[in-house]
Amino acid sequence: MLKRKIWLATILCICITVTSCKKEWLEAKRDKSLVVPVTLSDYQSLLDNTSIMNLNAPALGHFSSDDIYIENSKLNFIYVLPRNAYQWKVDIYEGAPNSDWDKAYQRIYYANLVMEGIDKIKVTESNNNEWNMAKGIALFDRSLSFSTLLDNFSKQFDSATASTDLGIPLKLTSDINEVAQRSTVNDCYLKIIADLKSAADLLPKTYIVNRLLRPSKQAAFAQLARIYLIMGNFDEALFYSNEVLKINSTLMNFSEIDATKPNYSIAYLNTETLLYTQLLGYSTANIQVNPTVYNLYSDDDLRKQVYFNVTDLGVFFKGNYSGNSFGLFNGTATDEIYLIRAECYARKNKIPEAMADLNALLTTRWKPGTYLPYTATTIDDAMNKILVERRKELLFRGIRWTDLRRLNKEAKYAITLMRQLESQSIMLLPNDNKYVFAIPDSEILYNNIPQNNRQ
C-alpha cells in the first residue's frame, strides 16, 4: 500500500502532455519501481489531486478581457504570456511554453487513464457507488477541460459555421502515441454535452462543503447551463439552470461578510460554490480592475467593498471565491446560475421571471433597505439590465472572455475593446481573429494540425 501511495504521489508530479513531455513520460514508464494503479481507490486518488484537476484553468482570455487594467510602467514586470495577451499581440508566446494548453491536456490524460483503468474493474454491488463516482468525475473533468480549451483555442460557436470551424483535438485515450486531429467545433460540443450528461447520471447530487473540489450532479448541470448559454441554446440553458437551483439556490448575504479585510473577503468553499476550480496562477500583483467596471457600482452596493481594495496604487480585486488574495475562482456558483436563468427568461420574453431572478440576487448584494428592485418592460430593457449586472457580479472569474465571444455574435451587444499603451491606442474589434489563441507550435509540429490565424 505504501509503495502504491508513493507511486501515486510520483505520477501526479510528472508533466504528461502529448507535445512537450512525451520523452519524460516514456522514461518514467520504464521505471519498474513504479506501481501501476490497481484499485478504485487508486484511481480516485488520481482524480482527487486538486493541484492538477482543480487548478490551472486557461487564463489567457482573462488577461485579454476588459476586466483588467495594467499600468504601462508595470507591463514589463509581468510574465510574457499574460503581458502579450493583454496587448492582443499576434505572437503571444515568443517561444515560451503554453501552460493553458498543456495543463488542460494533462487533466484530459488523467481522466482517460482513469476511465480505461476502471473499465477493467468488475462492477459489483459493493463497489458500484465507488465505480460510478470515479467514472462520473473522469467524464466531467475531461469535458470541462475540452470546453475551456474551446473557449480559448477555437472560434466561438456559430450554428451557421460550427460544422466546419476547427475545434480542438478530442483526445479520448491515454495513448500518448495517438495523433489526434482537430475535430469541428460542433463535434466538440456534441462530445462535451454527451459526456456531461453521462457524468450527471453517475454523480451524487452534491457533497458536503469540504468535498466541493469533486464534481457533482449539480456541478454537471451547472456546466451544461454554461455550455448551452455559450452555444445560444437558451431553452437548454434554462432547463439546466433550473435543475441546479432545485438542488441548491443558496445566495450569500453580503451584509454578513466582513469587507474590511484588505486581501480577500469571501470564504473558500462558501455556500454558493457548486464546484471549485481556479485559473492558472500567473502573477496578479500588478493587475488592477478596469476603472470603467469599478465605476459601475453604487456606494450602497456592498460588492464595492467586498470585491475591491482601493489603495493609493489603484483598485485591486479581492472578491475571489477562493479565500485568498491570489487564486482566481473559475468554478461554478449559484450567483452565476441565477444570472444564466435570468438571461434565458429575458430572451424568451418571460420578463417578470427574469427580473425576479435578478432581484433575488441583488437583494443579497446591497445594503439592507437600499435596493430598489429592477423592473423592465421589453426584452431589450431586461437584457441590458441583466448583462450589466452579470458584468458586475462575475468579474475576474474568466467568464468575461466567453461572454465577449458569445455576445459579439449579436450586433447590438458587440463591444470594441480599447487600451491605451505608452505609444499608441490599440483596439480589439468584435469577432477579431485575436479572440482565438494560437495552438502551441510544438503541438502543430507533432500532430501536423492546422494553426489558428491571429492576423
Short mmCIF file of C-alpha atoms in Angstrom, two decimals:
data_model
loop_
_atom_site.label_atom_id
_atom_site.label_comp_id
_atom_site.label_asym_id
_atom_site.label_seq_id
_atom_site.Cartn_x
_atom_site.Cartn_y
_atom_site.Cartn_z
CA MET A 1 0.00 0.00 0.00
CA LEU A 2 2.81 2.42 0.89
CA LYS A 3 4.52 1.68 -2.42
CA ARG A 4 1.32 2.40 -4.30
CA LYS A 5 0.86 5.70 -2.47
CA ILE A 6 4.42 6.64 -3.35
CA TRP A 7 3.66 5.89 -6.99
CA LEU A 8 0.52 8.00 -6.88
CA ALA A 9 2.44 10.91 -5.45
CA THR A 10 5.12 10.44 -8.11
CA ILE A 11 2.84 10.24 -11.12
CA LEU A 12 0.92 13.30 -10.04
CA CYS A 13 4.14 15.30 -10.20
CA ILE A 14 5.03 14.18 -13.71
CA CYS A 15 4.09 16.50 -16.53
CA ILE A 16 2.44 14.34 -19.13
CA THR A 17 1.38 16.20 -22.19
CA VAL A 18 1.37 14.76 -25.67
CA THR A 19 3.51 17.55 -27.04
CA SER A 20 6.36 18.53 -24.80
CA CYS A 21 6.76 15.76 -22.24
CA LYS A 22 6.47 12.54 -24.23
CA LYS A 23 10.09 11.55 -23.66
CA GLU A 24 9.93 12.10 -19.92
CA TRP A 25 6.75 10.05 -19.62
CA LEU A 26 8.17 7.17 -21.61
CA GLU A 27 11.25 7.17 -19.41
CA ALA A 28 9.07 7.15 -16.30
CA LYS A 29 7.13 4.18 -17.67
CA ARG A 30 10.40 2.22 -17.92
CA ASP A 31 10.99 2.59 -14.19
CA LYS A 32 9.82 -0.76 -12.89
CA SER A 33 9.73 0.54 -9.34
CA LEU A 34 6.61 2.50 -10.21
CA VAL A 35 3.45 0.60 -9.32
CA VAL A 36 0.54 0.98 -11.71
CA PRO A 37 -2.84 1.97 -10.22
CA VAL A 38 -4.93 -1.10 -9.45
CA THR A 39 -7.88 -0.31 -7.21
CA LEU A 40 -10.77 2.11 -7.48
CA SER A 41 -9.21 3.93 -4.56
CA ASP A 42 -6.00 4.35 -6.58
CA TYR A 43 -7.90 5.86 -9.48
CA GLN A 44 -9.96 8.10 -7.20
CA SER A 45 -6.70 9.38 -5.72
CA LEU A 46 -5.60 10.49 -9.18
CA LEU A 47 -8.86 12.39 -9.62
CA ASP A 48 -8.63 13.95 -6.17
CA ASN A 49 -5.28 15.60 -6.84
CA THR A 50 -6.51 19.17 -6.73
CA SER A 51 -3.27 20.74 -7.96
CA ILE A 52 -3.87 19.07 -11.31
CA MET A 53 -7.62 18.57 -11.59
CA ASN A 54 -8.96 21.78 -9.98
CA LEU A 55 -6.29 24.39 -10.59
CA ASN A 56 -4.65 25.90 -13.67
CA ALA A 57 -7.67 26.51 -15.91
CA PRO A 58 -6.75 28.52 -19.04
CA ALA A 59 -6.24 32.17 -18.07
CA LEU A 60 -5.08 33.95 -21.24
CA GLY A 61 -8.64 35.00 -22.00
CA HIS A 62 -8.86 36.74 -18.65
CA PHE A 63 -5.79 38.82 -19.49
CA SER A 64 -7.20 39.67 -22.91
CA SER A 65 -10.56 40.74 -21.46
CA ASP A 66 -11.74 44.17 -20.33
CA ASP A 67 -11.97 43.07 -16.69
CA ILE A 68 -8.42 44.18 -16.06
CA TYR A 69 -6.14 47.19 -16.28
CA ILE A 70 -2.34 47.19 -16.18
CA GLU A 71 -0.32 50.37 -15.87
CA ASN A 72 2.18 50.79 -18.67
CA SER A 73 5.02 51.07 -16.16
CA LYS A 74 4.12 47.62 -14.77
CA LEU A 75 3.81 45.71 -18.05
CA ASN A 76 7.44 44.63 -18.18
CA PHE A 77 7.14 43.08 -14.72
CA ILE A 78 4.51 40.62 -15.96
CA TYR A 79 5.29 37.23 -17.49
CA VAL A 80 5.44 37.23 -21.28
CA LEU A 81 2.20 35.28 -21.95
CA PRO A 82 -0.24 37.40 -19.92
CA ARG A 83 1.65 40.55 -20.92
CA ASN A 84 1.25 39.83 -24.62
CA ALA A 85 -2.33 38.60 -24.18
CA TYR A 86 -3.17 41.92 -22.53
CA GLN A 87 -1.74 43.76 -25.54
CA TRP A 88 -3.56 41.48 -28.02
CA LYS A 89 -0.35 40.63 -29.81
CA VAL A 90 -0.33 38.21 -32.72
CA ASP A 91 2.53 36.22 -31.19
CA ILE A 92 1.72 35.79 -27.53
CA TYR A 93 4.22 33.06 -26.70
CA GLU A 94 7.57 34.28 -28.10
CA GLY A 95 8.83 30.73 -27.72
CA ALA A 96 7.64 30.33 -24.12
CA PRO A 97 5.67 27.19 -23.15
CA ASN A 98 1.89 27.44 -23.06
CA SER A 99 0.59 26.10 -19.76
CA ASP A 100 -3.00 26.98 -20.68
CA TRP A 101 -2.90 24.23 -23.32
CA ASP A 102 -0.54 21.81 -21.58
CA LYS A 103 -2.28 21.75 -18.19
CA ALA A 104 -5.67 21.12 -19.80
CA TYR A 105 -4.39 18.13 -21.76
CA GLN A 106 -2.65 16.87 -18.64
CA ARG A 107 -6.07 16.74 -16.94
CA ILE A 108 -7.52 15.04 -20.01
CA TYR A 109 -4.76 12.44 -19.87
CA TYR A 110 -5.55 11.58 -16.25
CA ALA A 111 -9.27 11.39 -16.95
CA ASN A 112 -8.65 8.98 -19.83
CA LEU A 113 -6.22 6.93 -17.75
CA VAL A 114 -8.83 6.56 -15.01
CA MET A 115 -11.64 5.60 -17.38
CA GLU A 116 -9.51 2.97 -19.10
CA GLY A 117 -8.39 1.59 -15.76
CA ILE A 118 -11.77 1.32 -14.07
CA ASP A 119 -13.30 -0.26 -17.17
CA LYS A 120 -11.11 -3.26 -16.33
CA ILE A 121 -12.54 -3.49 -12.81
CA LYS A 122 -15.66 -5.60 -12.44
CA VAL A 123 -18.60 -3.65 -11.07
CA THR A 124 -20.18 -5.32 -8.05
CA GLU A 125 -22.88 -4.41 -5.58
CA SER A 126 -20.24 -3.43 -3.04
CA ASN A 127 -18.16 -1.18 -5.34
CA ASN A 128 -20.90 0.21 -7.58
CA ASN A 129 -21.07 3.65 -5.94
CA GLU A 130 -17.30 3.99 -5.88
CA TRP A 131 -17.04 2.94 -9.54
CA ASN A 132 -19.79 5.37 -10.59
CA MET A 133 -18.07 8.16 -8.69
CA ALA A 134 -14.73 7.64 -10.44
CA LYS A 135 -16.30 7.28 -13.89
CA GLY A 136 -18.53 10.32 -13.42
CA ILE A 137 -15.71 12.55 -12.19
CA ALA A 138 -13.40 11.46 -15.02
CA LEU A 139 -16.08 12.18 -17.62
CA PHE A 140 -16.76 15.57 -16.07
CA ASP A 141 -13.10 16.56 -15.77
CA ARG A 142 -12.37 15.66 -19.38
CA SER A 143 -15.44 17.55 -20.61
CA LEU A 144 -14.58 20.61 -18.53
CA SER A 145 -11.06 20.68 -19.97
CA PHE A 146 -12.37 20.26 -23.51
CA SER A 147 -14.77 23.17 -23.01
CA THR A 148 -12.16 25.54 -21.54
CA LEU A 149 -9.84 24.71 -24.43
CA LEU A 150 -12.62 25.53 -26.89
CA ASP A 151 -13.20 28.87 -25.16
CA ASN A 152 -9.61 29.84 -25.92
CA PHE A 153 -8.30 27.92 -28.93
CA SER A 154 -11.33 27.70 -31.22
CA LYS A 155 -13.82 30.09 -32.73
CA GLN A 156 -16.97 30.97 -30.84
CA PHE A 157 -19.81 28.53 -31.55
CA ASP A 158 -21.90 29.70 -34.50
CA SER A 159 -24.63 27.37 -35.71
CA ALA A 160 -24.03 28.50 -39.30
CA THR A 161 -20.34 27.52 -39.31
CA ALA A 162 -19.79 25.16 -36.36
CA SER A 163 -19.84 22.07 -38.58
CA THR A 164 -16.80 23.36 -40.49
CA ASP A 165 -14.98 25.58 -37.95
CA LEU A 166 -12.00 23.81 -36.43
CA GLY A 167 -12.26 22.91 -32.77
CA ILE A 168 -9.64 21.13 -30.68
CA PRO A 169 -8.13 17.63 -30.75
CA LEU A 170 -10.54 15.40 -28.81
CA LYS A 171 -8.06 13.17 -27.04
CA LEU A 172 -10.13 10.17 -25.89
CA THR A 173 -7.41 7.70 -24.89
CA SER A 174 -4.31 7.78 -22.69
CA ASP A 175 -2.15 6.57 -25.58
CA ILE A 176 0.50 9.26 -25.88
CA ASN A 177 1.43 7.98 -29.34
CA GLU A 178 -2.05 8.59 -30.70
CA VAL A 179 -2.17 11.54 -33.09
CA ALA A 180 -5.45 13.38 -32.57
CA GLN A 181 -6.62 15.74 -35.28
CA ARG A 182 -8.80 18.79 -34.69
CA SER A 183 -12.50 17.96 -34.61
CA THR A 184 -15.08 20.52 -35.69
CA VAL A 185 -16.49 22.93 -33.14
CA ASN A 186 -19.86 21.24 -33.47
CA ASP A 187 -18.46 17.76 -32.85
CA CYS A 188 -16.52 19.02 -29.85
CA TYR A 189 -19.65 20.41 -28.23
CA LEU A 190 -21.62 17.27 -29.00
CA LYS A 191 -18.98 15.21 -27.20
CA ILE A 192 -18.78 17.60 -24.26
CA ILE A 193 -22.54 17.62 -23.78
CA ALA A 194 -22.89 13.85 -24.10
CA ASP A 195 -20.17 13.24 -21.52
CA LEU A 196 -21.54 15.83 -19.09
CA LYS A 197 -24.96 14.21 -19.25
CA SER A 198 -23.40 10.80 -18.64
CA ALA A 199 -21.45 12.25 -15.71
CA ALA A 200 -24.61 13.74 -14.22
CA ASP A 201 -26.25 10.30 -14.26
CA LEU A 202 -23.36 8.81 -12.29
CA LEU A 203 -22.59 11.51 -9.72
CA PRO A 204 -24.31 12.32 -6.41
CA LYS A 205 -26.45 15.45 -6.25
CA THR A 206 -23.97 17.35 -4.12
CA TYR A 207 -21.28 16.99 -1.48
CA ILE A 208 -20.64 18.30 1.97
CA VAL A 209 -18.75 21.55 1.69
CA ASN A 210 -15.23 20.13 2.03
CA ARG A 211 -15.85 17.91 -1.00
CA LEU A 212 -16.73 20.74 -3.38
CA LEU A 213 -13.46 20.04 -5.15
CA ARG A 214 -15.15 16.95 -6.62
CA PRO A 215 -17.69 17.37 -9.42
CA SER A 216 -21.28 16.50 -8.51
CA LYS A 217 -24.59 16.26 -10.33
CA GLN A 218 -25.26 19.93 -9.59
CA ALA A 219 -21.82 20.84 -10.98
CA ALA A 220 -22.54 18.87 -14.17
CA PHE A 221 -25.90 20.63 -14.53
CA ALA A 222 -24.20 23.99 -13.96
CA GLN A 223 -21.58 23.27 -16.60
CA LEU A 224 -24.30 22.22 -19.04
CA ALA A 225 -26.11 25.51 -18.37
CA ARG A 226 -22.86 27.36 -19.13
CA ILE A 227 -22.23 25.40 -22.30
CA TYR A 228 -25.73 25.87 -23.67
CA LEU A 229 -25.57 29.61 -22.91
CA ILE A 230 -22.31 29.84 -24.86
CA MET A 231 -23.96 27.98 -27.74
CA GLY A 232 -27.02 30.24 -27.68
CA ASN A 233 -29.36 27.35 -26.85
CA PHE A 234 -31.40 29.22 -24.27
CA ASP A 235 -34.07 26.55 -23.83
CA GLU A 236 -31.49 24.02 -22.66
CA ALA A 237 -29.57 26.60 -20.62
CA LEU A 238 -32.83 27.45 -18.86
CA PHE A 239 -33.60 23.78 -18.22
CA TYR A 240 -30.23 23.05 -16.64
CA SER A 241 -30.10 26.25 -14.60
CA ASN A 242 -33.47 25.22 -13.18
CA GLU A 243 -32.07 21.79 -12.36
CA VAL A 244 -29.15 23.35 -10.49
CA LEU A 245 -31.34 25.67 -8.45
CA LYS A 246 -33.64 22.79 -7.49
CA ILE A 247 -30.63 21.31 -5.69
CA ASN A 248 -29.05 24.48 -4.33
CA SER A 249 -30.43 28.01 -4.64
CA THR A 250 -28.45 29.49 -1.73
CA LEU A 251 -27.05 33.00 -2.03
CA MET A 252 -24.67 34.63 0.43
CA ASN A 253 -25.88 37.77 2.17
CA PHE A 254 -23.10 40.27 1.56
CA SER A 255 -24.18 42.34 4.56
CA GLU A 256 -22.86 39.47 6.72
CA ILE A 257 -19.41 39.49 5.09
CA ASP A 258 -16.51 41.34 6.68
CA ALA A 259 -15.50 43.69 3.87
CA THR A 260 -12.68 45.31 5.85
CA LYS A 261 -10.14 42.60 5.04
CA PRO A 262 -7.65 44.10 2.56
CA ASN A 263 -6.78 40.92 0.66
CA TYR A 264 -9.98 38.89 0.48
CA SER A 265 -13.47 38.97 1.98
CA ILE A 266 -15.28 35.86 0.76
CA ALA A 267 -14.71 32.46 2.32
CA TYR A 268 -13.21 29.50 0.48
CA LEU A 269 -15.79 26.81 -0.40
CA ASN A 270 -18.65 29.09 0.57
CA THR A 271 -22.35 28.20 0.37
CA GLU A 272 -22.70 29.45 -3.22
CA THR A 273 -19.89 27.30 -4.59
CA LEU A 274 -21.04 24.37 -6.72
CA LEU A 275 -17.57 23.30 -7.84
CA TYR A 276 -14.24 24.90 -7.04
CA THR A 277 -11.78 25.40 -9.88
CA GLN A 278 -9.15 28.10 -10.28
CA LEU A 279 -7.48 29.96 -13.12
CA LEU A 280 -3.84 29.34 -13.96
CA GLY A 281 -1.68 31.13 -11.43
CA TYR A 282 0.00 33.87 -13.41
CA SER A 283 1.11 36.60 -11.02
CA THR A 284 -1.69 39.08 -10.32
CA ALA A 285 0.26 41.57 -8.18
CA ASN A 286 0.21 44.30 -10.85
CA ILE A 287 -3.26 43.57 -12.19
CA GLN A 288 -5.85 46.24 -11.43
CA VAL A 289 -9.58 46.39 -12.00
CA ASN A 290 -10.66 48.21 -15.13
CA PRO A 291 -11.82 51.63 -13.81
CA THR A 292 -14.83 51.50 -16.14
CA VAL A 293 -16.07 48.42 -14.31
CA TYR A 294 -15.40 49.80 -10.84
CA ASN A 295 -17.39 52.92 -11.66
CA LEU A 296 -20.50 50.82 -12.37
CA TYR A 297 -21.09 50.17 -8.65
CA SER A 298 -23.29 52.33 -6.45
CA ASP A 299 -22.00 53.24 -3.00
CA ASP A 300 -24.86 51.21 -1.50
CA ASP A 301 -23.81 48.16 -3.48
CA LEU A 302 -21.89 46.03 -0.98
CA ARG A 303 -19.85 44.49 -3.77
CA LYS A 304 -17.98 47.78 -3.99
CA GLN A 305 -16.41 46.99 -0.60
CA VAL A 306 -16.44 43.18 -0.77
CA TYR A 307 -14.90 42.93 -4.25
CA PHE A 308 -12.37 45.75 -4.28
CA ASN A 309 -9.39 47.04 -2.34
CA VAL A 310 -8.85 50.71 -3.16
CA THR A 311 -5.32 51.93 -2.44
CA ASP A 312 -3.05 54.77 -3.49
CA LEU A 313 -1.74 52.43 -6.19
CA GLY A 314 -5.14 51.70 -7.73
CA VAL A 315 -8.18 49.44 -7.45
CA PHE A 316 -7.44 45.76 -6.91
CA PHE A 317 -9.82 42.80 -6.92
CA LYS A 318 -10.31 40.87 -3.67
CA GLY A 319 -13.67 39.20 -4.37
CA ASN A 320 -12.29 35.74 -5.13
CA TYR A 321 -14.35 32.75 -4.01
CA SER A 322 -11.00 31.24 -3.08
CA GLY A 323 -10.40 32.56 0.41
CA ASN A 324 -7.08 34.14 -0.59
CA SER A 325 -5.71 37.10 -2.49
CA PHE A 326 -4.12 35.28 -5.41
CA GLY A 327 -6.29 32.38 -6.59
CA LEU A 328 -8.89 33.50 -9.13
CA PHE A 329 -12.01 31.36 -8.79
CA ASN A 330 -13.15 29.88 -12.09
CA GLY A 331 -15.69 27.34 -10.87
CA THR A 332 -19.46 27.45 -10.87
CA ALA A 333 -21.58 29.09 -8.18
CA THR A 334 -25.25 29.82 -7.65
CA ASP A 335 -24.92 33.54 -8.38
CA GLU A 336 -23.88 32.70 -11.95
CA ILE A 337 -26.77 30.26 -12.31
CA TYR A 338 -29.31 32.92 -11.28
CA LEU A 339 -27.85 35.18 -13.95
CA ILE A 340 -27.94 32.45 -16.60
CA ARG A 341 -31.58 31.73 -15.81
CA ALA A 342 -32.45 35.43 -15.78
CA GLU A 343 -30.91 35.91 -19.23
CA CYS A 344 -32.70 32.87 -20.61
CA TYR A 345 -36.03 34.09 -19.24
CA ALA A 346 -35.46 37.52 -20.78
CA ARG A 347 -34.57 36.10 -24.18
CA LYS A 348 -37.76 34.03 -24.06
CA ASN A 349 -39.78 37.18 -23.22
CA LYS A 350 -40.53 35.99 -19.70
CA ILE A 351 -39.62 39.36 -18.27
CA PRO A 352 -41.24 39.09 -14.80
CA GLU A 353 -39.39 35.82 -14.18
CA ALA A 354 -36.14 37.38 -15.42
CA MET A 355 -36.47 40.35 -13.10
CA ALA A 356 -37.42 38.10 -10.19
CA ASP A 357 -34.14 36.19 -10.53
CA LEU A 358 -32.11 39.37 -10.93
CA ASN A 359 -33.73 40.96 -7.89
CA ALA A 360 -33.32 37.80 -5.80
CA LEU A 361 -29.57 38.02 -6.41
CA LEU A 362 -29.15 41.76 -5.97
CA THR A 363 -31.15 41.95 -2.74
CA THR A 364 -28.31 39.97 -1.17
CA ARG A 365 -25.66 42.30 -2.63
CA TRP A 366 -26.89 45.71 -1.44
CA LYS A 367 -27.03 47.36 1.96
CA PRO A 368 -30.26 46.31 3.70
CA GLY A 369 -33.14 48.63 2.85
CA THR A 370 -31.36 50.42 -0.01
CA TYR A 371 -32.00 48.22 -3.03
CA LEU A 372 -34.77 49.27 -5.40
CA PRO A 373 -35.93 46.22 -7.40
CA TYR A 374 -35.41 46.27 -11.13
CA THR A 375 -38.36 46.35 -13.49
CA ALA A 376 -38.36 46.03 -17.26
CA THR A 377 -40.96 46.36 -19.99
CA THR A 378 -39.18 44.93 -23.05
CA ILE A 379 -36.73 42.17 -23.86
CA ASP A 380 -34.01 44.70 -24.69
CA ASP A 381 -34.59 46.59 -21.44
CA ALA A 382 -34.38 43.38 -19.41
CA MET A 383 -31.33 42.12 -21.29
CA ASN A 384 -29.42 45.36 -20.85
CA LYS A 385 -30.02 45.29 -17.09
CA ILE A 386 -29.07 41.62 -16.80
CA LEU A 387 -25.88 41.97 -18.83
CA VAL A 388 -24.71 44.95 -16.77
CA GLU A 389 -25.30 43.02 -13.56
CA ARG A 390 -23.61 39.94 -15.00
CA ARG A 391 -20.64 42.18 -15.75
CA LYS A 392 -20.57 43.41 -12.15
CA GLU A 393 -21.14 40.07 -10.43
CA LEU A 394 -18.86 37.68 -12.31
CA LEU A 395 -15.70 39.67 -12.97
CA PHE A 396 -12.24 38.13 -12.52
CA ARG A 397 -13.54 34.56 -12.97
CA GLY A 398 -12.51 34.12 -16.60
CA ILE A 399 -16.18 34.34 -17.59
CA ARG A 400 -15.92 37.76 -19.19
CA TRP A 401 -13.87 36.34 -22.07
CA THR A 402 -16.54 33.79 -23.00
CA ASP A 403 -19.22 36.47 -22.64
CA LEU A 404 -17.39 38.78 -25.03
CA ARG A 405 -17.01 35.98 -27.56
CA ARG A 406 -20.66 34.94 -27.49
CA LEU A 407 -22.17 38.43 -27.28
CA ASN A 408 -20.02 39.66 -30.17
CA LYS A 409 -22.11 37.39 -32.39
CA GLU A 410 -25.08 39.72 -31.75
CA ALA A 411 -24.51 43.19 -33.23
CA LYS A 412 -26.49 45.01 -30.53
CA TYR A 413 -24.31 43.53 -27.77
CA ALA A 414 -20.96 43.55 -29.60
CA ILE A 415 -18.16 45.53 -27.96
CA THR A 416 -14.93 47.03 -29.28
CA LEU A 417 -12.23 46.82 -26.61
CA MET A 418 -9.64 49.58 -26.34
CA ARG A 419 -6.40 50.00 -24.42
CA GLN A 420 -4.05 52.95 -24.15
CA LEU A 421 -0.43 51.84 -24.27
CA GLU A 422 2.51 54.21 -23.94
CA SER A 423 2.93 54.92 -27.62
CA GLN A 424 -0.42 54.01 -29.10
CA SER A 425 -4.08 53.22 -28.65
CA ILE A 426 -4.98 49.66 -29.57
CA MET A 427 -8.34 48.02 -30.10
CA LEU A 428 -9.86 44.57 -30.37
CA LEU A 429 -12.81 44.51 -32.72
CA PRO A 430 -15.77 42.15 -32.28
CA ASN A 431 -15.08 38.69 -33.73
CA ASP A 432 -11.44 39.58 -34.40
CA ASN A 433 -9.10 36.65 -35.04
CA LYS A 434 -7.36 37.52 -31.77
CA TYR A 435 -10.36 36.12 -29.90
CA VAL A 436 -8.77 32.75 -30.72
CA PHE A 437 -5.34 31.95 -29.29
CA ALA A 438 -2.65 30.18 -31.28
CA ILE A 439 -2.10 26.50 -30.60
CA PRO A 440 1.43 25.83 -29.29
CA ASP A 441 3.93 25.31 -32.12
CA SER A 442 5.11 22.03 -30.62
CA GLU A 443 1.58 20.65 -30.92
CA ILE A 444 1.35 21.79 -34.54
CA LEU A 445 4.64 20.09 -35.39
CA TYR A 446 3.97 16.84 -33.55
CA ASN A 447 0.38 16.28 -34.69
CA ASN A 448 0.54 18.16 -38.00
CA ILE A 449 -2.69 20.04 -37.32
CA PRO A 450 -3.78 23.41 -38.73
CA GLN A 451 -2.81 26.54 -36.78
CA ASN A 452 -5.24 29.30 -35.82
CA ASN A 453 -4.88 32.57 -37.69
CA ARG A 454 -4.44 35.57 -35.37
CA GLN A 455 -3.59 38.05 -38.11
#
